[in-house]
Coordinates of C-alpha atoms in Angstrom, one line a residue:
Chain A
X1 CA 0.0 0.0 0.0
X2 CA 1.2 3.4 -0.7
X3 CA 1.2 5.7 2.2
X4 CA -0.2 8.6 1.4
X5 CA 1.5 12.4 2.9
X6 CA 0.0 14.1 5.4
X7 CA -0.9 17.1 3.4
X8 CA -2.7 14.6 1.0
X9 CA -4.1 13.3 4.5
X10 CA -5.5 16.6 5.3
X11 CA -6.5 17.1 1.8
X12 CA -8.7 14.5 1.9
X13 CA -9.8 15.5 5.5
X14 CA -11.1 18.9 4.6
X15 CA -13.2 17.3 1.9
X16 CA -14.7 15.3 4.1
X17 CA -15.6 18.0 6.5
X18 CA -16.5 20.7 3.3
X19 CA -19.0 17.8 2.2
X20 CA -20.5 17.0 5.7
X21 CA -21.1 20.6 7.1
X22 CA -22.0 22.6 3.2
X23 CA -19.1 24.6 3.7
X24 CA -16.5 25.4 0.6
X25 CA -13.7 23.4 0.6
X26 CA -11.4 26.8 0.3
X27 CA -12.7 28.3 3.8
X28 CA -10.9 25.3 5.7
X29 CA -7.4 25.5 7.2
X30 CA -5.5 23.1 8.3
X31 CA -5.0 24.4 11.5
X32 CA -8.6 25.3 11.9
X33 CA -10.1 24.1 15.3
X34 CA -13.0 21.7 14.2
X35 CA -15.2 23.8 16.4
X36 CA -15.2 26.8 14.4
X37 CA -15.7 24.5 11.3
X38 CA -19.0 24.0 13.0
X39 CA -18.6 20.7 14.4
X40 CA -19.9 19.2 17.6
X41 CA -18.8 16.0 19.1
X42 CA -21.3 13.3 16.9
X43 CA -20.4 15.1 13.7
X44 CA -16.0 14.3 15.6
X45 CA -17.1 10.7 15.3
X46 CA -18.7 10.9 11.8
X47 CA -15.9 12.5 10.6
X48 CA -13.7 9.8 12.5
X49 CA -15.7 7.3 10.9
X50 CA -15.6 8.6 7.3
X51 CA -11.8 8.2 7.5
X52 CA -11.7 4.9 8.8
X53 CA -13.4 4.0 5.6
X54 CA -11.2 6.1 3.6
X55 CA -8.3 5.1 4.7
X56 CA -9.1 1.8 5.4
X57 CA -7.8 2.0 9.6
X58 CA -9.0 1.7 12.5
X59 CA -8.8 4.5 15.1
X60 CA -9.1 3.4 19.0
X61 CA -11.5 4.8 21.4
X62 CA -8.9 6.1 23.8
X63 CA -7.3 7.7 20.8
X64 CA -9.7 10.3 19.6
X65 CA -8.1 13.6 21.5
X66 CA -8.8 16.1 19.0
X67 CA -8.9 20.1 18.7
X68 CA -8.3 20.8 15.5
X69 CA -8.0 19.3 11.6
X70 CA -4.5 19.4 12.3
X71 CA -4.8 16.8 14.9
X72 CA -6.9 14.5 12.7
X73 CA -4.4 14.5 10.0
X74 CA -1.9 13.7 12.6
X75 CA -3.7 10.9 13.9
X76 CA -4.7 9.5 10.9
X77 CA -1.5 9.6 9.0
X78 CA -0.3 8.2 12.2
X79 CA -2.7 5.0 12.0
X80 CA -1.9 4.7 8.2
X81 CA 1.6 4.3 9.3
X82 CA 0.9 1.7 11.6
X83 CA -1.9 -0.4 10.4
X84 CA 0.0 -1.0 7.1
X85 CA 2.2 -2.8 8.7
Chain B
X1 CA -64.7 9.1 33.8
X2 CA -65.4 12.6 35.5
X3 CA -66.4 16.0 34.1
X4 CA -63.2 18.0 35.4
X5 CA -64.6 22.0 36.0
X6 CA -61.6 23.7 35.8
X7 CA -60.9 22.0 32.5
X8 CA -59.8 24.7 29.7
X9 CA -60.8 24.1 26.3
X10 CA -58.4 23.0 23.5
X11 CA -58.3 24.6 19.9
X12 CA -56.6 23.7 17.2
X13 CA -54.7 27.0 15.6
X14 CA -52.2 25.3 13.3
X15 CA -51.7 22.5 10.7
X16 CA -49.4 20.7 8.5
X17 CA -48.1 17.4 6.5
X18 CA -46.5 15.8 4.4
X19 CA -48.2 13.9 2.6
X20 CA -49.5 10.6 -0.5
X21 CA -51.5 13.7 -0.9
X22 CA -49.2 16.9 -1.1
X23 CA -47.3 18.7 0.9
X24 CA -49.5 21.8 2.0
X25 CA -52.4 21.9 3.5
X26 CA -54.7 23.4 0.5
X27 CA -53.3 20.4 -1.9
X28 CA -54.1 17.9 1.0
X29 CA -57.3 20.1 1.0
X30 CA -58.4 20.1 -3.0
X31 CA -56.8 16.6 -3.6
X32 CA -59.0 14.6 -0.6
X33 CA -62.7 16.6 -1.2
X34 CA -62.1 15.9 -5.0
X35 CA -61.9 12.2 -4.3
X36 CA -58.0 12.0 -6.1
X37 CA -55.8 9.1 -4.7
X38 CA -52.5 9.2 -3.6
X39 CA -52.4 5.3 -4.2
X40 CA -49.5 4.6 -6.9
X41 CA -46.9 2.0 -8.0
X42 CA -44.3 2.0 -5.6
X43 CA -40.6 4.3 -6.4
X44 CA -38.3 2.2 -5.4
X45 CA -35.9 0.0 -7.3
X46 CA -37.0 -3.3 -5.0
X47 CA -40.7 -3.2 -6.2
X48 CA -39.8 -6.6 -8.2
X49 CA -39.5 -8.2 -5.4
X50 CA -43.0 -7.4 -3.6
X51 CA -46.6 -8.9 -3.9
X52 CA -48.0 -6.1 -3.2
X53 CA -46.1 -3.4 -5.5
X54 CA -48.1 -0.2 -4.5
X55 CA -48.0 2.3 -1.3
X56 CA -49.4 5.9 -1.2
X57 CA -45.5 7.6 -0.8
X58 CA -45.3 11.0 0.1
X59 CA -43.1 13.5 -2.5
X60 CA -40.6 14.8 0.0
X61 CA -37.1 15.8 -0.5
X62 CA -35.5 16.3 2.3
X63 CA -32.5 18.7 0.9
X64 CA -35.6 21.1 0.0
X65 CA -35.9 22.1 3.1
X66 CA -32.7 21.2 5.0
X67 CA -28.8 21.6 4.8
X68 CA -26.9 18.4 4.2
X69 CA -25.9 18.6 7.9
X70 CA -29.1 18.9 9.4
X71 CA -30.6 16.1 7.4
X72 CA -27.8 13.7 7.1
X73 CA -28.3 13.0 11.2
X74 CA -32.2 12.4 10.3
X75 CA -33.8 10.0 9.5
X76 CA -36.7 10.3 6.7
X77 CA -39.4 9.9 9.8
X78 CA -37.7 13.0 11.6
X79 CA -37.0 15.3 8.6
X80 CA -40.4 15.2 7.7
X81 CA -41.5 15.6 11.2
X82 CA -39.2 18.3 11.6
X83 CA -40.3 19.9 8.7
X84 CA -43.6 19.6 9.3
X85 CA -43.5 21.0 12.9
X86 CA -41.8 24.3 11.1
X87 CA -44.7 24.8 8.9
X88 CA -47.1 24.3 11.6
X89 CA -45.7 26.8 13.6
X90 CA -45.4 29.1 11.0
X91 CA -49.5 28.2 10.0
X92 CA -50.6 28.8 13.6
X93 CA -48.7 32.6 13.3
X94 CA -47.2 31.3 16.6
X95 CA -43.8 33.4 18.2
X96 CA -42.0 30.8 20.1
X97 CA -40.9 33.4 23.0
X98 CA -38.7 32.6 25.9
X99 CA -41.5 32.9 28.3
X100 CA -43.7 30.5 26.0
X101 CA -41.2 28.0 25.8
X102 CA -41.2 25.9 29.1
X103 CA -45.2 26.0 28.5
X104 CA -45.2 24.5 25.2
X105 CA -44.0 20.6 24.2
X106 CA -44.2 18.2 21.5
X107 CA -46.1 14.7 21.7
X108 CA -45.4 12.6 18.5
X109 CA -46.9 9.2 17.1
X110 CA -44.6 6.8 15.4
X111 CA -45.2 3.3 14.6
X112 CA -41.7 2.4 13.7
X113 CA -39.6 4.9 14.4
X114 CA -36.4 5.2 11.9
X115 CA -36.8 2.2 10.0
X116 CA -35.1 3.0 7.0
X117 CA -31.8 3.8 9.5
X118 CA -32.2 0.4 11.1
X119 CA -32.7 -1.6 7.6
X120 CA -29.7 0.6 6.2
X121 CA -27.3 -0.4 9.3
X122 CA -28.5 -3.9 8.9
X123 CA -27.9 -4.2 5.2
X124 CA -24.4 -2.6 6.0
X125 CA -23.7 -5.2 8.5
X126 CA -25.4 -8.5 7.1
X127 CA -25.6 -8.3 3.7
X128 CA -22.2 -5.8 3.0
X129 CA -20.2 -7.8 5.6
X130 CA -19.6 -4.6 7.6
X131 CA -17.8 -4.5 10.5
X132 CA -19.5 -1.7 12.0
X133 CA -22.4 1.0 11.8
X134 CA -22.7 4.8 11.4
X135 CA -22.2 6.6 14.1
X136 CA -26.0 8.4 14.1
X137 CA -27.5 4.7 13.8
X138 CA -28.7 4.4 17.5
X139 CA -29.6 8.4 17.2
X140 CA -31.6 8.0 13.9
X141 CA -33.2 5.1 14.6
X142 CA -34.6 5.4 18.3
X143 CA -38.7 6.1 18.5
X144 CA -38.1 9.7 20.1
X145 CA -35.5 10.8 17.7
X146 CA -38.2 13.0 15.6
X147 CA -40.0 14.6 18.6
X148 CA -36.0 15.3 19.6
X149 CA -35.1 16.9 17.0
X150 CA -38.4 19.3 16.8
X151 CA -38.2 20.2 20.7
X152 CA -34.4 20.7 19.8
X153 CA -35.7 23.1 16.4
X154 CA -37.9 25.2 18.4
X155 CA -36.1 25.1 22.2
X156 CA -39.4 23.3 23.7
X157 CA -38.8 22.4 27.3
X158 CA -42.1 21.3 27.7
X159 CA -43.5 17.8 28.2
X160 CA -41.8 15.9 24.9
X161 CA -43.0 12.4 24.6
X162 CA -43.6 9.8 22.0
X163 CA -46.4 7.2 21.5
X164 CA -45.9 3.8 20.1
X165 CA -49.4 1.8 19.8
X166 CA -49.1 1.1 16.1
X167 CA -51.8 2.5 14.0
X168 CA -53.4 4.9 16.7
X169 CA -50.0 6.1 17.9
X170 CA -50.8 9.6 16.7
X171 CA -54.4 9.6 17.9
X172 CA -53.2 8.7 21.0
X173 CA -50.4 11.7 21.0
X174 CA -53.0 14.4 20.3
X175 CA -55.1 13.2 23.1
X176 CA -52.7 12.8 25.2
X177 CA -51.6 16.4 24.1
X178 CA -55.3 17.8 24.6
X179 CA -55.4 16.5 28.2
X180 CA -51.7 18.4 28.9
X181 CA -53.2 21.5 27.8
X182 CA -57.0 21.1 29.5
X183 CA -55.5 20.2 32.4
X184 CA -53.1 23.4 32.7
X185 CA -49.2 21.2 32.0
X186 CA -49.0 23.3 28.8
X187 CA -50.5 26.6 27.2
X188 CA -49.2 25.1 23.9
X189 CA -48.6 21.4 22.1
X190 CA -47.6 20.4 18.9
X191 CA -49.1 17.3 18.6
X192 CA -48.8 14.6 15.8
X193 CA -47.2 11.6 14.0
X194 CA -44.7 10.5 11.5
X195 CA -43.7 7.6 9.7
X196 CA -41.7 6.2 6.6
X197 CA -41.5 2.2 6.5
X198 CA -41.6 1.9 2.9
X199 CA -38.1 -0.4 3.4
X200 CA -37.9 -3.6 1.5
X201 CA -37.9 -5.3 5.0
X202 CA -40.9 -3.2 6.3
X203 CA -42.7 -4.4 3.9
X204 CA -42.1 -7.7 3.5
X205 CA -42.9 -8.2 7.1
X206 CA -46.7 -6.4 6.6
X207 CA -46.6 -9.1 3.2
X208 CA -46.3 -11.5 5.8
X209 CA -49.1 -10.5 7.8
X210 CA -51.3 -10.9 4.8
X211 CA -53.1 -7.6 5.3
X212 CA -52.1 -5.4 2.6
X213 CA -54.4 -5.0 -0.5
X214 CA -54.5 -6.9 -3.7
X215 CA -53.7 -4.6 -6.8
X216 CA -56.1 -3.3 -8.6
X217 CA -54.6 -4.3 -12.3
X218 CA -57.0 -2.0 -13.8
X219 CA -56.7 0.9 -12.0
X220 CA -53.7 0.2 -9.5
X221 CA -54.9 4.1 -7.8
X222 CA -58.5 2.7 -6.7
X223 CA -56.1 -0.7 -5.0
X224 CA -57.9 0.0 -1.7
X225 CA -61.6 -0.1 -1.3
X226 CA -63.0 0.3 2.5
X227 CA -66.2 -0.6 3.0
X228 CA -66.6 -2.1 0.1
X229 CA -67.3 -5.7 -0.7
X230 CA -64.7 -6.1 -2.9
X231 CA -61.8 -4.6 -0.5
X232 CA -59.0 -6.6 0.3
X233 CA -56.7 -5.3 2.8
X234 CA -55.0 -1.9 3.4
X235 CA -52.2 -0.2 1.5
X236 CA -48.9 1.6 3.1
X237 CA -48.3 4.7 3.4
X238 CA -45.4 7.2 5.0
X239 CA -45.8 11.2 5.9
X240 CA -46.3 13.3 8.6
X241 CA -49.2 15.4 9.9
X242 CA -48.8 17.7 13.0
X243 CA -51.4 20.3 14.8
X244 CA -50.8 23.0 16.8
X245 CA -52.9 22.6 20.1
X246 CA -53.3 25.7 22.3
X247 CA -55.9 26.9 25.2
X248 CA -58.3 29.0 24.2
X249 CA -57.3 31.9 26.2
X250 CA -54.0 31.5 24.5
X251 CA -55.1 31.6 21.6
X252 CA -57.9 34.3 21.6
X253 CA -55.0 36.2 23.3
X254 CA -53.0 36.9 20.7
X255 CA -55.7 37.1 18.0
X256 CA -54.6 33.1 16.4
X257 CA -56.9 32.1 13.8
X258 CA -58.7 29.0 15.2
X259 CA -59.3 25.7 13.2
X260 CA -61.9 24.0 15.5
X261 CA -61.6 23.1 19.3
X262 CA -60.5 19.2 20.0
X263 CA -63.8 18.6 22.5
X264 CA -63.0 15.0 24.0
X265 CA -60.5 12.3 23.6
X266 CA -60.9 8.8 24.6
X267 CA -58.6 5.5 24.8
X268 CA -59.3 1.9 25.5
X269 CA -57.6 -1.5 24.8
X270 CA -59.1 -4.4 22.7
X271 CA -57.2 -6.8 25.6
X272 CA -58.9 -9.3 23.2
X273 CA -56.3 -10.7 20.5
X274 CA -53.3 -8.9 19.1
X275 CA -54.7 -8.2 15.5
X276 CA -58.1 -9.1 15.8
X277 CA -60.4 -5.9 16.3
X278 CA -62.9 -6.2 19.1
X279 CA -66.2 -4.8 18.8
X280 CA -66.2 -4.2 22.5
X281 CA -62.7 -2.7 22.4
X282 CA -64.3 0.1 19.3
X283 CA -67.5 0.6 21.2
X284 CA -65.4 1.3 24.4
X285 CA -63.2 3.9 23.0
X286 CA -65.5 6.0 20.8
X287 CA -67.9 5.7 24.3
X288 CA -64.8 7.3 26.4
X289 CA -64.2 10.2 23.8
X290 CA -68.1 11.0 23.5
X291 CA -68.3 11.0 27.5
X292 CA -65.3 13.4 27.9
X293 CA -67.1 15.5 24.8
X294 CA -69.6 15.8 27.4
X295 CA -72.5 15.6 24.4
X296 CA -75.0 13.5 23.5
X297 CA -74.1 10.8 21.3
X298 CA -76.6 11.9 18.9
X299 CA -74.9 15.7 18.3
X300 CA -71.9 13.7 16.3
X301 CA -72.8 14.2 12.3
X302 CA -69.6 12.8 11.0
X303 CA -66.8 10.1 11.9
X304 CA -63.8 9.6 10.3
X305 CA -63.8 5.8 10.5
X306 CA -60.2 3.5 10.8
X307 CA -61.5 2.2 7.6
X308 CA -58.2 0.4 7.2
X309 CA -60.0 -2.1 4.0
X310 CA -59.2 -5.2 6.1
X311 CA -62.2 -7.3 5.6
X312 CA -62.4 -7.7 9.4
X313 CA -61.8 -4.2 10.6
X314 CA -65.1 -2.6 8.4
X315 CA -67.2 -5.1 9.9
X316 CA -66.0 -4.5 13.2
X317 CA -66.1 -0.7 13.0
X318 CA -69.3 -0.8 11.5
X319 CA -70.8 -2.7 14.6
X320 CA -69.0 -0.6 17.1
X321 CA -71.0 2.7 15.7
X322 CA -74.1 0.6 15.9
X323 CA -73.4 -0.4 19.2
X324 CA -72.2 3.3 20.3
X325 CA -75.1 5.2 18.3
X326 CA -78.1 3.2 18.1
X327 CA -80.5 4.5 15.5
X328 CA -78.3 7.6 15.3
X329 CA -75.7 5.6 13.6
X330 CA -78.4 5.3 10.3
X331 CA -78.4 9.2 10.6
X332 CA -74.6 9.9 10.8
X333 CA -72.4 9.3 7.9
X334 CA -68.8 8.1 7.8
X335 CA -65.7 7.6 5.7
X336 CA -62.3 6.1 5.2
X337 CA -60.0 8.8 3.6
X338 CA -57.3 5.8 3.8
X339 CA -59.2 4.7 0.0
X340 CA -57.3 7.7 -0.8
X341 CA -53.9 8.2 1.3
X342 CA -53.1 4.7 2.3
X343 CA -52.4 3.8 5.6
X344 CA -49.8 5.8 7.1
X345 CA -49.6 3.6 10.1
X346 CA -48.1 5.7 12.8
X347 CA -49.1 8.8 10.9
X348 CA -52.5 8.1 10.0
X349 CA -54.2 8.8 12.9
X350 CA -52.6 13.0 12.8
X351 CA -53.7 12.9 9.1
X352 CA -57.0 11.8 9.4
X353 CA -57.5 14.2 12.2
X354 CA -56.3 17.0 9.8
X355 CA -59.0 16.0 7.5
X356 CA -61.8 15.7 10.1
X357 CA -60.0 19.5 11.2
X358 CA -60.9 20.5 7.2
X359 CA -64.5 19.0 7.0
X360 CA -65.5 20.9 10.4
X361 CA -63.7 24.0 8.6
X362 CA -65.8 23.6 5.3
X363 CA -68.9 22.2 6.2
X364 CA -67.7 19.2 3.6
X365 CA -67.8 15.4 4.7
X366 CA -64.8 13.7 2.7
X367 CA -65.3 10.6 0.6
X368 CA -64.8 7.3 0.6
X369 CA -63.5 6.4 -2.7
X370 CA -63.7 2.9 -4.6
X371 CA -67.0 2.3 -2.8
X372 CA -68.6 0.3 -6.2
X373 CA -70.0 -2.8 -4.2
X374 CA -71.1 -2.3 -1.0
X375 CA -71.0 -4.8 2.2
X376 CA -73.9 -6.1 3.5
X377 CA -72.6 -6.1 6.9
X378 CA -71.4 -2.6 6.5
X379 CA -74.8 -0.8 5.9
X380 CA -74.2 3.0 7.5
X381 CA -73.9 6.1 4.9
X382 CA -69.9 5.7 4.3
X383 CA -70.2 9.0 1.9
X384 CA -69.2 6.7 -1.2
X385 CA -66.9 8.3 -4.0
X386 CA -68.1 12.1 -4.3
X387 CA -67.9 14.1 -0.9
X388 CA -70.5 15.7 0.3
X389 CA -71.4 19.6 1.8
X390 CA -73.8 19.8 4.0
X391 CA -75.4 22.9 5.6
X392 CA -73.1 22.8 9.0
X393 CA -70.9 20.5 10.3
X394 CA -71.0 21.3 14.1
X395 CA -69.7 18.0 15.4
X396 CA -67.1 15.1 13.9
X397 CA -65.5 12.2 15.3
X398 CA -62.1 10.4 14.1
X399 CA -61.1 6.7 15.0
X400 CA -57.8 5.0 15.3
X401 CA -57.6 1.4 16.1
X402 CA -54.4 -0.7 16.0
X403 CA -52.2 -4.1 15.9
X404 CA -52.1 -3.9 19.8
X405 CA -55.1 -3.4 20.9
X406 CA -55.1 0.3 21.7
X407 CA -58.0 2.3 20.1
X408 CA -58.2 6.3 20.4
X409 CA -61.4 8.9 19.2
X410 CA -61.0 12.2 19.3
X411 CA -63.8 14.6 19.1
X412 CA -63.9 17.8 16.8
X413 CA -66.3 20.8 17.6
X414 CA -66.9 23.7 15.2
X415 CA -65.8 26.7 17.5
X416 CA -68.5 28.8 17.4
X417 CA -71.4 25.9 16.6

């Protein structure tokens, strides 16, 4: 499996996020807090949950500490890492 | 049962659907006086593989009215509760203020809740070999999630509950609703039901039950024929249908154009067998609803029956006005709007109080359609095909009875008889 980069991570990411709340895809930064993207805790774990599927991974319970897109990228690119192994 | 005195009166100052027969109120209006059917071949891409291949679906599209957030997290019973609830509000000219809102709640009918989110997770697990659901499934699927999600809409922190007793589940919730507001829990109540179980699995388990009609091959719209001696079961249906319930000092308060007062309610169980209707069970539940009325049987001029097209449910229904009326039941007439909008199970019972709402409002009893061969042993004045004006309706009646047992009549009083 090719392991994708983390901006490509993050790429994908914001899509995700720009399809699930309506917003464009341009207003997202990576280093915006998913708060002020508009998302509460249940949309966290959809968006959680639309990556595993992506990405093919699995992300832990006890591993889902996140602020910000930033973090998700990190995590995820993390797991890819990982679970390829 | 006791006549309460300090008992406030209940009028009905907003209404809504969605609807086998249109969205607004003045289609549901034109479509059901003009005797059209919302009875059609079913839309969806599993109709091969039913018997019975028709349902009365209602025409709603969810991203219409909703952003992709909002209805993703819904399922198709909530977002066209939700959207319903909107319009009702926005009908009954009601502000939603602070003050109002701890006064005000929502009771809801469903029969089954999210089942298309249930029979999505399950074909995602058993037939897709998933390993595990969406997120939202327990949130989407759960009997409560559409009242949720419209307390959550308008900030209700009212009394918010849901009824489940199958086909009179919304009945039941207006009633309910009714007594919150006589009784002095709530100045305010939307009250209602929703359902969409046109699934492949929903249906296959009514198929199973061998209730739902035969097709009509030559005219698959006329499929289901109350009354009728030809009639051979009912036909699905989905929507919603909400009212806005609200004292009458509330409502002549701030000027609220008024629909017609919800008089008396009343509830009894069959206890006699799970599907079978019990004549006893009808007789005892349209007795309860004209004895909180506090009228004489006699002053009811119209009923709108359960009139599901089940062979046994016409007779039944039938017998239970006899029993309940007397001689008065020759003189009252009755109909089954379900020959025109299906059976929308959990739904039905709002909808066809709706209806009752519009014939008090027009002086116009609504038809039973398909009505070619008539029963024997259903021998009242069933309004058959054409509806009917007459001079002034003062006084109407509608009936729910359901798989269950639990039977609910409401009561419908012009305001100003």
């Amino acid at each position: 499996m090719t392991i994708p980069t983390i901006d490509e991570v993050t790429q994908a990411l914001s899509k995700m996020v720009a399809d699930k709340m309506d917003i464009d895809v341009a207003t997202i930064q990576s280093d915006s807090s998913l708060q002020s993207l508009g998302l509460d805790s249940l949309d966290i774990f959809d968006l959680i949950f639309s990556a595993e599927d992506h990405f093919k991974i699995k992300v832990p319970n006890d591993q889902i500490k996140i602020e910000s897109l930033h973090d998700v990228s990190l995590l995820v690119h993390k797991l890819i890492i990982e679970q390829s192994k | 049962m006791t006549n309460i005195s300090n008992r406030r009166r209940v009028v009905i100052t907003g209404l809504s659907v969605v609807s086998p027969l249109g969205n607004t109120i003045d289609e549901l209006s034109k479509n059901i006086f003009s005797g059209i059917s919302g009875i059609k071949l079913l839309d969806e891409e599993f109709v091969d593989q039913l018997d019975c291949k028709i349902a009365a679906q209602a025409t709603f599209n969810p991203a219409d009215h909703f952003t992709k957030h909002t209805y993703s997290m819904l399922d198709r019973t909530s977002q066209m509760a939700l959207h319903t609830s909107i319009e009702a509000v926005k009908d009954a000219g009601l502000e939603i203020t602070d003050q109002l809102k701890p006064r005000m709640g929502i009771y809801l009918g469903t029969g089954m809740g999210g089942a298309h989110s249930m029979e999505d997770g399950y074909i995602r697990l058993y037939r897709d070999g998933a390993s595990r659901l969406k997120p939202f499934t327990v949130l989407m699927g759960m009997n409560n999630a559409a009242a949720a999600a419209i307390a959550l809409e308008h900030k209700l922190t009212g009394p918010n509950l849901t009824f489940s007793t199958a086909c009179s589940s919304s009945a039941v919730a207006i009633g309910e609703a009714s007594r919150q507001i006589r009784h002095g829990y709530a100045d305010v109540m939307l009250a209602g039901g929703s359902e969409a179980l046109l699934t492949f699995g929903t249906i296959k388990a009514w198929e199973a039950l061998r209730t739902l009609a035969t097709q009509d091959e030559n005219d698959l719209t006329s499929s289901c024929k109350p009354f009728s001696a030809d009639r051979t079961g009912l036909v699905l249906g989905e929507g919603a249908a909400i009212l806005v319930l609200e004292s009458y000092e509330h409502a002549t308060a701030r000027g609220a154009n008024i629909y017609a007062e919800i008089l008396g309610y009343g509830s009894a169980s069959d206890s006699t067998h799970i599907t079978q209707p019990s004549v006893n069970g009808q007789t005892a539940t349209i007795q309860a609803a004209i004895l909180d009325a506090d009228i004489p049987a006699e002053a009811i001029q119209y009923i709108n029956a359960h009139g599901t097209g089940t062979m046994l449910n016409d007779v039944t229904e039938s017998n239970a006005i006899k029993n309940t009326f007397g001689a008065h039941a020759y003189d009252l007439s009755l109909s089954s709007t379900k020959s025109m909008h299906g059976h929308l199970m959990g739904a039905t019972g709002a909808l066809e109080a709706i209806i009752t709402t519009l014939a008090v409002n027009t002086n116009t009893l609504p038809p039973t359609t398909n009505l070619n061969n008539p029963d024997p042993q259903c021998d009242l004045d069933y309004v058959p095909n054409v509806a009917r004006a007459i001079p002034r309706l003062n006084y109407a009646m509608s009936n729910s009875f359901a798989f269950g047992g639990t039977g609910a009549s409401l009561v419908f009083k012009k305001i100003n008889p």
